[in-house]
Amino acid sequence: MKLLVIGSGGREHALAWCLAKTPGLQKVFVAPGNAGTAADRALENVAITDLDALADFAEEEKVSLTIVGPEAPLAAGIVNLFRARGLKIFGPSKEAAQLESSKDFAKRFMARHGIPTARFASFTDRASAHAYVDQQGAPIVIKADGLAAGKGVVVAMTLVEAHAALDRMLPENGACAPEGGTPTQVVVEEFLEGEEASFIVLVDGKDVLPLASSQDHKRIGDGDTGPNTGGMGAYSPALVVTPEVHARTMREIILPTVRGMAAEGIPYTGFLYAGLMIGKDGSVKTVEFNCRLGDPEAQPILMRLKSDLFMLLDHAVAGRLDQVEATWDRRVALGVVLAAANYPGAPRTGDVISGLPKGGASSEDSHVFHAGTREHEGQTVTAGGRVLCVTALGDNVKQAQKRAYNLIIGIHFDGMQYRHDIGHRAVPR
Ligand code: ATP
């Protein structure tokens, strides 16, 4: 049996690494992959990104199942294309992926189905947006509609910041967008207070299988300071997701979403990620939906998965998720992202990485997942913003932290930056 993973980040390395354990497997192809997936003998990189060419490849190689990592191919309709050609693929259709690709769609969908989220209003016109912000006051959140890799959101603590963000995101003449294009749109949201967590589930169109909970660290700097990034580290499980919060999230957010999508004629299949804001009173609100596994959440979550991932995904594609359960390692997994110089701005690339453990697995309890890396003249060099995710298991958060940070000591590239406090919220617990 052959499998195909689409993408090149740390999440895709973790997916491919996990799928490589499938009994009876011949190979996991990764398109396009990175230096880490290239170095692993069970995996094979394929230098294709064009969607039609990927479908041709899956057909020629008789790939049993394709798993899509990132949001861009989902929003571009890769699942529609594969399904139309009779190829098995795990992920939402282009229409269902709007839960992530359009914040306006997601907010209106949540309003229609009574799913708890921040109050909002959408604008294409600058003057109306400014007036609304003045009326609401700060703190307030301004979001560009569309995919922005975590960088299209401004949590404005003052009105000055909020107005500046609107000026940046909306063209001066409002709805008069470039000819033929959709007008730029912003969503202005109520500021939510609480602690964030990632709640990721598998969906087969009607049934849901929750994965282990996790918590990301979005800001670049220690103590959650500085600009937002794609994610600087994560751990699983997130203790803030108590059994009560878990039950409430399923009841108030996940199940109404899956049922609502089916009722609207766009059944959802794939990973569904709800970014939660958990209030002190135990209330749960949806910050956002993503139509994929989180990155870096995937790395610690998949290190803890004891079940056969292919078997779970295969059941999801067949609409039989109600027949399976997932089992998890009881230990904590924690991953620290090593990022390139200048990230989250345009990252510097081409820096030589030294001290990488051979094959990625330094021990049974840890793994160095690659993201923005490539081979160049016999060396592994940086090739993107987030370069590596050093992930370790431990009996508790402190032990997992210690193992991950000890591993980092041996790894080096010029300009390397990382947070020193991944898991800080869980330590006092
Ligand atoms: P990503 O690409 O990382 O998924 P995104 O561009 O979809 O991000 P959001 O997840 O909506 O953006 O927001 C990014 C971050 O901004 C959130 O994780 C949260 O920390 C903060 N944020 C967003 N909305 C709110 C809100 N209403 N109240 C408080 N904080 C918010």
Short mmCIF file of C-alpha atoms and ligand atoms in Angstrom, two decimals:
data_model
loop_
_atom_site.label_atom_id
_atom_site.label_comp_id
_atom_site.label_asym_id
_atom_site.label_seq_id
_atom_site.Cartn_x
_atom_site.Cartn_y
_atom_site.Cartn_z
CA MET A 1 0.00 0.00 0.00
CA LYS A 2 1.18 3.53 -0.84
CA LEU A 3 0.10 6.78 0.81
CA LEU A 4 0.59 10.41 -0.22
CA VAL A 5 0.95 13.34 2.18
CA ILE A 6 0.63 16.83 0.67
CA GLY A 7 2.71 19.62 2.16
CA SER A 8 6.22 20.44 3.36
CA GLY A 9 5.95 21.58 6.98
CA GLY A 10 6.52 20.07 10.40
CA ARG A 11 2.92 18.88 10.49
CA GLU A 12 3.41 16.94 7.25
CA HIS A 13 6.67 15.43 8.52
CA ALA A 14 4.81 14.26 11.62
CA LEU A 15 1.89 12.90 9.56
CA ALA A 16 4.24 11.01 7.23
CA TRP A 17 6.33 9.69 10.17
CA CYS A 18 3.16 8.46 11.87
CA LEU A 19 1.71 6.91 8.69
CA ALA A 20 5.02 5.14 8.01
CA LYS A 21 4.13 2.82 10.92
CA THR A 22 1.08 1.47 9.01
CA PRO A 23 1.17 -2.34 8.73
CA GLY A 24 1.61 -3.54 5.14
CA LEU A 25 2.88 -0.16 3.96
CA GLN A 26 5.18 0.08 0.93
CA LYS A 27 5.83 3.79 0.99
CA VAL A 28 4.64 7.22 2.08
CA PHE A 29 5.18 9.85 -0.61
CA VAL A 30 5.45 13.46 0.57
CA ALA A 31 4.78 16.23 -1.95
CA PRO A 32 6.90 18.29 -1.91
CA GLY A 33 8.33 17.41 1.56
CA ASN A 34 11.49 18.78 3.17
CA ALA A 35 15.01 17.62 4.08
CA GLY A 36 13.64 15.61 7.03
CA THR A 37 11.18 13.62 4.95
CA ALA A 38 13.91 13.12 2.31
CA ALA A 39 16.25 11.60 4.91
CA ASP A 40 13.72 9.09 6.23
CA ARG A 41 13.96 5.78 4.35
CA ALA A 42 10.26 4.96 4.71
CA LEU A 43 9.35 8.25 3.01
CA GLU A 44 9.96 9.59 -0.48
CA ASN A 45 9.73 13.20 -1.56
CA VAL A 46 7.94 14.01 -4.81
CA ALA A 47 8.64 17.42 -6.34
CA ILE A 48 5.06 18.18 -7.41
CA THR A 49 2.78 20.96 -6.19
CA ASP A 50 0.37 21.42 -9.13
CA LEU A 51 -3.00 19.89 -8.19
CA ASP A 52 -3.71 18.14 -11.52
CA ALA A 53 -0.19 16.72 -11.56
CA LEU A 54 -0.69 15.44 -7.99
CA ALA A 55 -3.89 13.66 -9.05
CA ASP A 56 -2.03 12.15 -12.07
CA PHE A 57 0.71 10.96 -9.71
CA ALA A 58 -1.75 9.42 -7.22
CA GLU A 59 -3.46 7.59 -10.10
CA GLU A 60 -0.23 6.30 -11.68
CA GLU A 61 1.23 5.13 -8.37
CA LYS A 62 -2.09 3.62 -7.24
CA VAL A 63 -1.97 5.60 -4.00
CA SER A 64 -4.51 4.17 -1.51
CA LEU A 65 -5.12 7.44 0.34
CA THR A 66 -3.96 11.04 0.04
CA ILE A 67 -3.82 13.19 3.19
CA VAL A 68 -3.69 16.97 2.82
CA GLY A 69 -1.67 18.95 5.38
CA PRO A 70 -1.98 22.68 4.67
CA GLU A 71 -4.99 24.90 4.00
CA ALA A 72 -4.01 26.36 0.61
CA PRO A 73 -4.60 23.20 -1.52
CA LEU A 74 -7.86 22.57 0.38
CA ALA A 75 -9.09 26.10 -0.34
CA ALA A 76 -8.01 25.61 -3.98
CA GLY A 77 -10.23 22.51 -4.28
CA ILE A 78 -7.78 19.57 -4.21
CA VAL A 79 -10.40 17.36 -2.53
CA ASN A 80 -13.04 18.17 -5.17
CA LEU A 81 -10.53 17.36 -7.91
CA PHE A 82 -9.39 14.02 -6.42
CA ARG A 83 -12.96 12.92 -5.66
CA ALA A 84 -14.10 13.78 -9.20
CA ARG A 85 -11.34 11.47 -10.48
CA GLY A 86 -12.31 8.67 -8.10
CA LEU A 87 -9.19 9.06 -5.93
CA LYS A 88 -9.42 8.62 -2.15
CA ILE A 89 -8.44 11.74 -0.24
CA PHE A 90 -8.84 12.91 3.36
CA GLY A 91 -9.81 16.56 3.76
CA PRO A 92 -12.73 18.96 3.30
CA SER A 93 -14.05 20.08 -0.08
CA LYS A 94 -13.34 23.62 -1.25
CA GLU A 95 -16.83 24.64 -0.11
CA ALA A 96 -16.42 23.11 3.36
CA ALA A 97 -12.91 24.58 3.71
CA GLN A 98 -14.51 28.05 3.72
CA LEU A 99 -14.83 27.54 7.47
CA GLU A 100 -11.17 28.52 7.46
CA SER A 101 -10.59 30.29 4.14
CA SER A 102 -13.29 32.92 4.75
CA LYS A 103 -13.62 34.40 8.22
CA ASP A 104 -16.83 36.07 7.01
CA PHE A 105 -18.31 32.67 6.02
CA ALA A 106 -17.25 31.14 9.36
CA LYS A 107 -18.71 33.96 11.44
CA ARG A 108 -22.03 33.96 9.56
CA PHE A 109 -22.19 30.14 9.78
CA MET A 110 -21.63 30.29 13.56
CA ALA A 111 -24.32 32.96 13.91
CA ARG A 112 -26.81 30.82 11.91
CA HIS A 113 -26.19 27.79 14.12
CA GLY A 114 -25.87 29.46 17.51
CA ILE A 115 -22.22 28.45 17.93
CA PRO A 116 -20.55 30.61 20.62
CA THR A 117 -18.02 33.07 19.21
CA ALA A 118 -17.05 36.75 19.49
CA ARG A 119 -19.60 39.35 18.30
CA PHE A 120 -18.57 40.65 14.91
CA ALA A 121 -19.30 42.88 11.93
CA SER A 122 -17.81 42.69 8.40
CA PHE A 123 -16.79 45.69 6.32
CA THR A 124 -15.50 46.50 2.87
CA ASP A 125 -15.90 50.23 3.38
CA ARG A 126 -13.25 52.05 5.40
CA ALA A 127 -15.41 54.87 6.78
CA SER A 128 -18.05 52.47 8.15
CA ALA A 129 -15.37 50.27 9.70
CA HIS A 130 -13.75 53.26 11.45
CA ALA A 131 -17.14 54.41 12.74
CA TYR A 132 -17.97 50.92 14.08
CA VAL A 133 -14.61 50.66 15.87
CA ASP A 134 -15.14 54.07 17.51
CA GLN A 135 -18.56 52.98 18.66
CA GLN A 136 -17.30 49.63 20.10
CA GLY A 137 -14.10 50.93 21.75
CA ALA A 138 -10.85 49.06 22.56
CA PRO A 139 -9.61 46.40 23.07
CA ILE A 140 -10.95 45.11 19.76
CA VAL A 141 -9.78 42.64 17.13
CA ILE A 142 -9.34 43.40 13.41
CA LYS A 143 -9.01 40.49 10.95
CA ALA A 144 -8.37 40.52 7.20
CA ASP A 145 -10.72 38.07 5.45
CA GLY A 146 -8.93 35.20 3.71
CA LEU A 147 -5.84 33.10 4.49
CA ALA A 148 -3.02 35.03 6.12
CA ALA A 149 -1.00 32.34 7.98
CA GLY A 150 -1.75 33.80 11.38
CA LYS A 151 -0.50 37.23 10.40
CA GLY A 152 -3.72 38.89 9.22
CA VAL A 153 -5.03 39.47 12.76
CA VAL A 154 -4.45 42.53 14.94
CA VAL A 155 -5.51 42.35 18.57
CA ALA A 156 -5.70 46.13 19.12
CA MET A 157 -5.43 47.21 22.75
CA THR A 158 -6.04 50.86 21.81
CA LEU A 159 -8.27 52.67 19.30
CA VAL A 160 -5.16 54.14 17.63
CA GLU A 161 -3.88 50.62 16.83
CA ALA A 162 -7.33 49.54 15.64
CA HIS A 163 -7.69 52.47 13.22
CA ALA A 164 -4.16 51.96 11.91
CA ALA A 165 -4.94 48.28 11.22
CA LEU A 166 -8.10 49.22 9.30
CA ASP A 167 -6.15 51.70 7.18
CA ARG A 168 -3.60 48.99 6.36
CA MET A 169 -6.13 46.29 5.50
CA LEU A 170 -8.84 48.21 3.62
CA PRO A 171 -8.27 50.14 0.38
CA GLU A 172 -9.10 53.84 0.63
CA ASN A 173 -11.99 53.66 -1.82
CA GLY A 174 -13.75 50.81 -0.04
CA ALA A 175 -15.64 48.39 -2.24
CA CYS A 176 -13.93 49.57 -5.43
CA ALA A 177 -11.63 46.59 -5.60
CA PRO A 178 -9.21 45.91 -8.45
CA GLU A 179 -11.19 45.12 -11.61
CA GLY A 180 -12.83 41.71 -11.40
CA GLY A 181 -11.47 41.07 -7.91
CA THR A 182 -13.45 40.66 -4.70
CA PRO A 183 -13.39 43.71 -2.49
CA THR A 184 -11.01 43.46 0.45
CA GLN A 185 -13.00 42.68 3.56
CA VAL A 186 -12.26 42.92 7.27
CA VAL A 187 -14.01 41.30 10.18
CA VAL A 188 -14.09 43.42 13.36
CA GLU A 189 -14.53 41.30 16.48
CA GLU A 190 -15.24 41.64 20.15
CA PHE A 191 -12.09 40.98 22.24
CA LEU A 192 -12.37 37.65 24.08
CA GLU A 193 -10.68 37.07 27.41
CA GLY A 194 -9.47 33.70 28.63
CA GLU A 195 -6.96 30.96 27.82
CA GLU A 196 -6.65 29.51 24.34
CA ALA A 197 -6.49 25.82 23.45
CA SER A 198 -6.62 23.78 20.25
CA PHE A 199 -9.43 21.28 19.89
CA ILE A 200 -8.92 19.07 16.84
CA VAL A 201 -11.22 16.30 15.66
CA LEU A 202 -11.58 13.90 12.76
CA VAL A 203 -14.89 14.25 10.91
CA ASP A 204 -16.46 11.85 8.38
CA GLY A 205 -19.38 14.04 7.31
CA LYS A 206 -21.58 13.10 10.27
CA ASP A 207 -19.54 11.49 13.08
CA VAL A 208 -16.65 12.91 15.05
CA LEU A 209 -13.55 11.42 16.69
CA PRO A 210 -11.76 13.91 18.97
CA LEU A 211 -7.96 13.89 18.98
CA ALA A 212 -5.98 14.65 22.14
CA SER A 213 -6.17 18.30 23.25
CA SER A 214 -3.23 20.66 22.82
CA GLN A 215 -2.09 24.22 23.30
CA ASP A 216 -0.10 26.34 20.85
CA HIS A 217 2.07 29.41 21.55
CA LYS A 218 1.30 31.99 18.85
CA ARG A 219 3.53 34.91 19.81
CA ILE A 220 7.19 35.03 18.83
CA GLY A 221 8.51 36.02 22.27
CA ASP A 222 8.75 34.46 25.74
CA GLY A 223 5.82 35.29 28.00
CA ASP A 224 3.53 35.59 24.94
CA THR A 225 5.00 38.86 23.70
CA GLY A 226 5.68 40.29 20.24
CA PRO A 227 3.92 39.63 16.95
CA ASN A 228 1.81 36.57 16.09
CA THR A 229 3.43 33.69 14.20
CA GLY A 230 2.21 30.43 12.67
CA GLY A 231 2.96 28.87 16.10
CA MET A 232 6.20 28.60 18.12
CA GLY A 233 5.56 25.40 20.05
CA ALA A 234 2.82 23.21 21.46
CA TYR A 235 2.15 20.48 23.95
CA SER A 236 -0.50 17.81 24.50
CA PRO A 237 -2.65 17.23 26.48
CA ALA A 238 -3.73 20.76 27.47
CA LEU A 239 -4.96 20.54 31.05
CA VAL A 240 -7.08 23.67 30.56
CA VAL A 241 -9.33 21.37 28.49
CA THR A 242 -10.89 19.70 31.53
CA PRO A 243 -13.48 16.94 31.02
CA GLU A 244 -16.18 19.63 31.49
CA VAL A 245 -14.62 21.94 28.88
CA HIS A 246 -14.24 18.94 26.56
CA ALA A 247 -17.91 17.97 26.89
CA ARG A 248 -19.04 21.57 26.45
CA THR A 249 -16.88 22.05 23.34
CA MET A 250 -18.30 18.92 21.75
CA ARG A 251 -21.87 19.87 22.63
CA GLU A 252 -21.78 23.60 21.87
CA ILE A 253 -19.20 23.89 19.08
CA ILE A 254 -18.11 20.69 17.33
CA LEU A 255 -21.38 18.77 16.94
CA PRO A 256 -23.46 21.83 15.92
CA THR A 257 -20.77 22.65 13.34
CA VAL A 258 -20.70 19.17 11.81
CA ARG A 259 -24.52 18.94 11.81
CA GLY A 260 -24.87 22.50 10.50
CA MET A 261 -22.49 21.86 7.58
CA ALA A 262 -24.37 18.67 6.67
CA ALA A 263 -27.74 20.47 6.94
CA GLU A 264 -26.47 23.22 4.59
CA GLY A 265 -25.52 20.61 1.98
CA ILE A 266 -21.74 20.92 2.49
CA PRO A 267 -20.88 17.92 4.67
CA TYR A 268 -17.50 18.28 6.35
CA THR A 269 -14.87 15.53 6.07
CA GLY A 270 -11.34 16.01 7.34
CA PHE A 271 -9.48 17.37 10.32
CA LEU A 272 -11.51 20.12 11.95
CA TYR A 273 -9.66 22.45 14.28
CA ALA A 274 -11.53 24.73 16.65
CA GLY A 275 -9.36 27.39 18.27
CA LEU A 276 -10.98 27.84 21.68
CA MET A 277 -11.05 30.70 24.14
CA ILE A 278 -11.82 29.22 27.56
CA GLY A 279 -13.18 31.72 30.05
CA LYS A 280 -12.51 31.66 33.81
CA ASP A 281 -16.17 30.64 34.28
CA GLY A 282 -15.63 27.55 32.09
CA SER A 283 -17.39 29.08 29.08
CA VAL A 284 -16.00 28.14 25.68
CA LYS A 285 -15.97 30.35 22.59
CA THR A 286 -14.70 29.71 19.08
CA VAL A 287 -11.82 32.00 18.12
CA GLU A 288 -11.51 30.41 14.69
CA PHE A 289 -11.90 27.24 12.69
CA ASN A 290 -9.10 25.66 10.71
CA CYS A 291 -9.82 22.93 8.20
CA ARG A 292 -6.61 21.00 8.93
CA LEU A 293 -4.43 19.69 11.70
CA GLY A 294 -2.63 22.44 13.57
CA ASP A 295 1.08 23.05 13.06
CA PRO A 296 2.86 22.71 15.54
CA GLU A 297 0.05 20.92 17.45
CA ALA A 298 0.27 17.92 15.08
CA GLN A 299 3.81 17.08 16.21
CA PRO A 300 3.06 16.48 19.93
CA ILE A 301 -0.42 15.07 19.23
CA LEU A 302 0.86 12.48 16.77
CA MET A 303 3.75 11.52 19.08
CA ARG A 304 1.09 10.48 21.59
CA LEU A 305 -1.15 8.57 19.17
CA LYS A 306 -0.99 4.83 19.81
CA SER A 307 -3.70 3.82 17.33
CA ASP A 308 -2.99 3.17 13.65
CA LEU A 309 -3.47 6.61 12.03
CA PHE A 310 -4.15 5.16 8.57
CA MET A 311 -6.91 2.98 9.99
CA LEU A 312 -8.57 6.03 11.59
CA LEU A 313 -8.33 8.14 8.42
CA ASP A 314 -9.54 5.27 6.24
CA HIS A 315 -12.62 4.90 8.43
CA ALA A 316 -13.23 8.65 8.23
CA VAL A 317 -13.09 8.64 4.41
CA ALA A 318 -15.52 5.70 4.36
CA GLY A 319 -17.98 7.46 6.73
CA ARG A 320 -17.39 4.85 9.45
CA LEU A 321 -15.76 6.90 12.23
CA ASP A 322 -18.43 5.67 14.66
CA GLN A 323 -16.75 2.25 14.53
CA VAL A 324 -13.29 3.30 15.79
CA GLU A 325 -11.61 4.75 18.85
CA ALA A 326 -8.22 6.37 19.32
CA THR A 327 -5.82 5.43 22.11
CA TRP A 328 -3.20 7.79 23.45
CA ASP A 329 0.12 7.56 25.26
CA ARG A 330 -0.58 8.85 28.79
CA ARG A 331 2.63 10.89 28.76
CA VAL A 332 2.90 14.57 27.81
CA ALA A 333 4.44 15.49 24.45
CA LEU A 334 5.96 18.93 23.94
CA GLY A 335 7.38 20.48 20.77
CA VAL A 336 9.56 23.59 20.49
CA VAL A 337 9.82 25.35 17.11
CA LEU A 338 13.23 26.59 15.99
CA ALA A 339 12.65 29.52 13.63
CA ALA A 340 14.88 31.29 11.11
CA ALA A 341 16.40 34.75 11.42
CA ASN A 342 13.87 37.56 10.93
CA TYR A 343 10.78 35.29 11.33
CA PRO A 344 7.81 36.13 11.45
CA GLY A 345 8.98 38.70 8.89
CA ALA A 346 10.46 37.42 5.60
CA PRO A 347 12.84 34.74 6.91
CA ARG A 348 16.49 34.52 5.94
CA THR A 349 17.16 31.19 4.23
CA GLY A 350 20.24 29.16 3.34
CA ASP A 351 21.80 28.99 6.84
CA VAL A 352 23.56 25.66 7.47
CA ILE A 353 21.98 23.54 10.23
CA SER A 354 24.38 21.51 12.38
CA GLY A 355 23.86 18.94 15.14
CA LEU A 356 20.77 17.24 13.67
CA PRO A 357 20.25 13.71 14.97
CA LYS A 358 20.57 11.13 12.18
CA GLY A 359 17.18 10.08 10.74
CA GLY A 360 15.43 12.54 13.08
CA ALA A 361 14.77 10.12 15.94
CA SER A 362 17.25 10.83 18.69
CA SER A 363 15.60 8.33 20.99
CA GLU A 364 12.32 6.51 21.41
CA ASP A 365 11.02 9.50 23.38
CA SER A 366 11.89 12.34 21.04
CA HIS A 367 11.85 13.36 17.43
CA VAL A 368 13.17 16.33 15.47
CA PHE A 369 10.52 17.13 12.88
CA HIS A 370 11.65 19.21 9.94
CA ALA A 371 9.71 22.11 8.38
CA GLY A 372 11.59 24.79 6.39
CA THR A 373 14.66 22.72 5.53
CA ARG A 374 16.30 21.49 2.31
CA GLU A 375 19.42 19.70 1.20
CA HIS A 376 22.06 21.86 -0.44
CA GLU A 377 25.48 20.52 -1.51
CA GLY A 378 25.40 17.75 1.07
CA GLN A 379 24.27 19.97 3.92
CA THR A 380 20.88 20.67 5.48
CA VAL A 381 20.05 24.36 5.25
CA THR A 382 17.16 26.57 6.36
CA ALA A 383 14.46 27.12 3.72
CA GLY A 384 11.54 28.78 5.53
CA GLY A 385 10.35 30.62 8.62
CA ARG A 386 9.75 27.71 10.94
CA VAL A 387 12.71 25.37 10.47
CA LEU A 388 12.43 22.48 12.97
CA CYS A 389 10.13 21.31 15.74
CA VAL A 390 11.99 19.45 18.48
CA THR A 391 9.43 17.22 20.18
CA ALA A 392 9.80 15.03 23.28
CA LEU A 393 7.66 12.85 25.54
CA GLY A 394 7.86 12.97 29.33
CA ASP A 395 5.94 11.78 32.38
CA ASN A 396 4.88 15.38 32.98
CA VAL A 397 5.21 18.77 31.28
CA LYS A 398 8.44 19.59 33.10
CA GLN A 399 10.13 16.37 32.01
CA ALA A 400 8.96 16.74 28.40
CA GLN A 401 10.20 20.35 28.45
CA LYS A 402 13.58 19.32 29.84
CA ARG A 403 14.04 16.62 27.19
CA ALA A 404 13.07 18.92 24.30
CA TYR A 405 15.29 21.80 25.48
CA ASN A 406 18.23 19.45 26.13
CA LEU A 407 18.00 18.26 22.55
CA ILE A 408 18.01 21.83 21.25
CA ILE A 409 21.38 22.51 22.91
CA GLY A 410 23.07 20.37 20.24
CA ILE A 411 21.35 22.01 17.24
CA HIS A 412 22.56 25.22 15.66
CA PHE A 413 22.05 27.54 12.69
CA ASP A 414 22.86 31.23 12.40
CA GLY A 415 19.95 33.42 13.45
CA MET A 416 18.14 30.53 15.19
CA GLN A 417 15.35 31.80 17.46
CA TYR A 418 13.02 29.90 19.74
CA ARG A 419 10.90 30.39 22.82
CA HIS A 420 12.29 29.23 26.15
CA ASP A 421 8.93 28.81 27.86
CA ILE A 422 6.86 26.38 25.78
CA GLY A 423 4.36 24.74 28.14
CA HIS A 424 4.60 27.56 30.71
CA ARG A 425 0.84 27.63 31.32
CA ALA A 426 0.78 23.93 32.15
CA VAL A 427 3.71 23.87 34.59
CA PRO A 428 1.86 25.35 37.61
CA ARG A 429 -0.99 22.92 36.99
P1 ATP B 1 -3.92 31.10 12.18
O1 ATP B 1 -3.49 31.24 10.77
O2 ATP B 1 -2.80 30.96 13.17
O3 ATP B 1 -4.96 30.08 12.37
P2 ATP B 1 -5.68 33.29 11.86
O4 ATP B 1 -5.07 34.23 10.89
O5 ATP B 1 -6.74 32.41 11.39
O6 ATP B 1 -4.55 32.47 12.60
P3 ATP B 1 -7.04 33.82 14.34
O7 ATP B 1 -6.73 32.46 14.83
O8 ATP B 1 -8.44 34.19 14.10
O9 ATP B 1 -6.20 34.18 13.05
O10 ATP B 1 -6.37 34.81 15.37
C1 ATP B 1 -4.99 34.72 15.70
C2 ATP B 1 -4.82 34.95 17.18
O11 ATP B 1 -5.32 36.25 17.53
C3 ATP B 1 -5.63 34.00 18.06
O12 ATP B 1 -4.95 32.79 18.28
C4 ATP B 1 -5.79 34.82 19.33
O13 ATP B 1 -4.61 34.77 20.11
C5 ATP B 1 -5.96 36.21 18.81
N1 ATP B 1 -7.40 36.50 18.64
C6 ATP B 1 -8.14 36.31 17.54
N2 ATP B 1 -9.43 36.66 17.75
C7 ATP B 1 -9.51 37.10 19.01
C8 ATP B 1 -10.57 37.63 19.82
N3 ATP B 1 -11.80 37.82 19.34
N4 ATP B 1 -10.28 37.98 21.09
C9 ATP B 1 -9.02 37.84 21.58
N5 ATP B 1 -7.98 37.36 20.88
C10 ATP B 1 -8.21 37.00 19.60
#
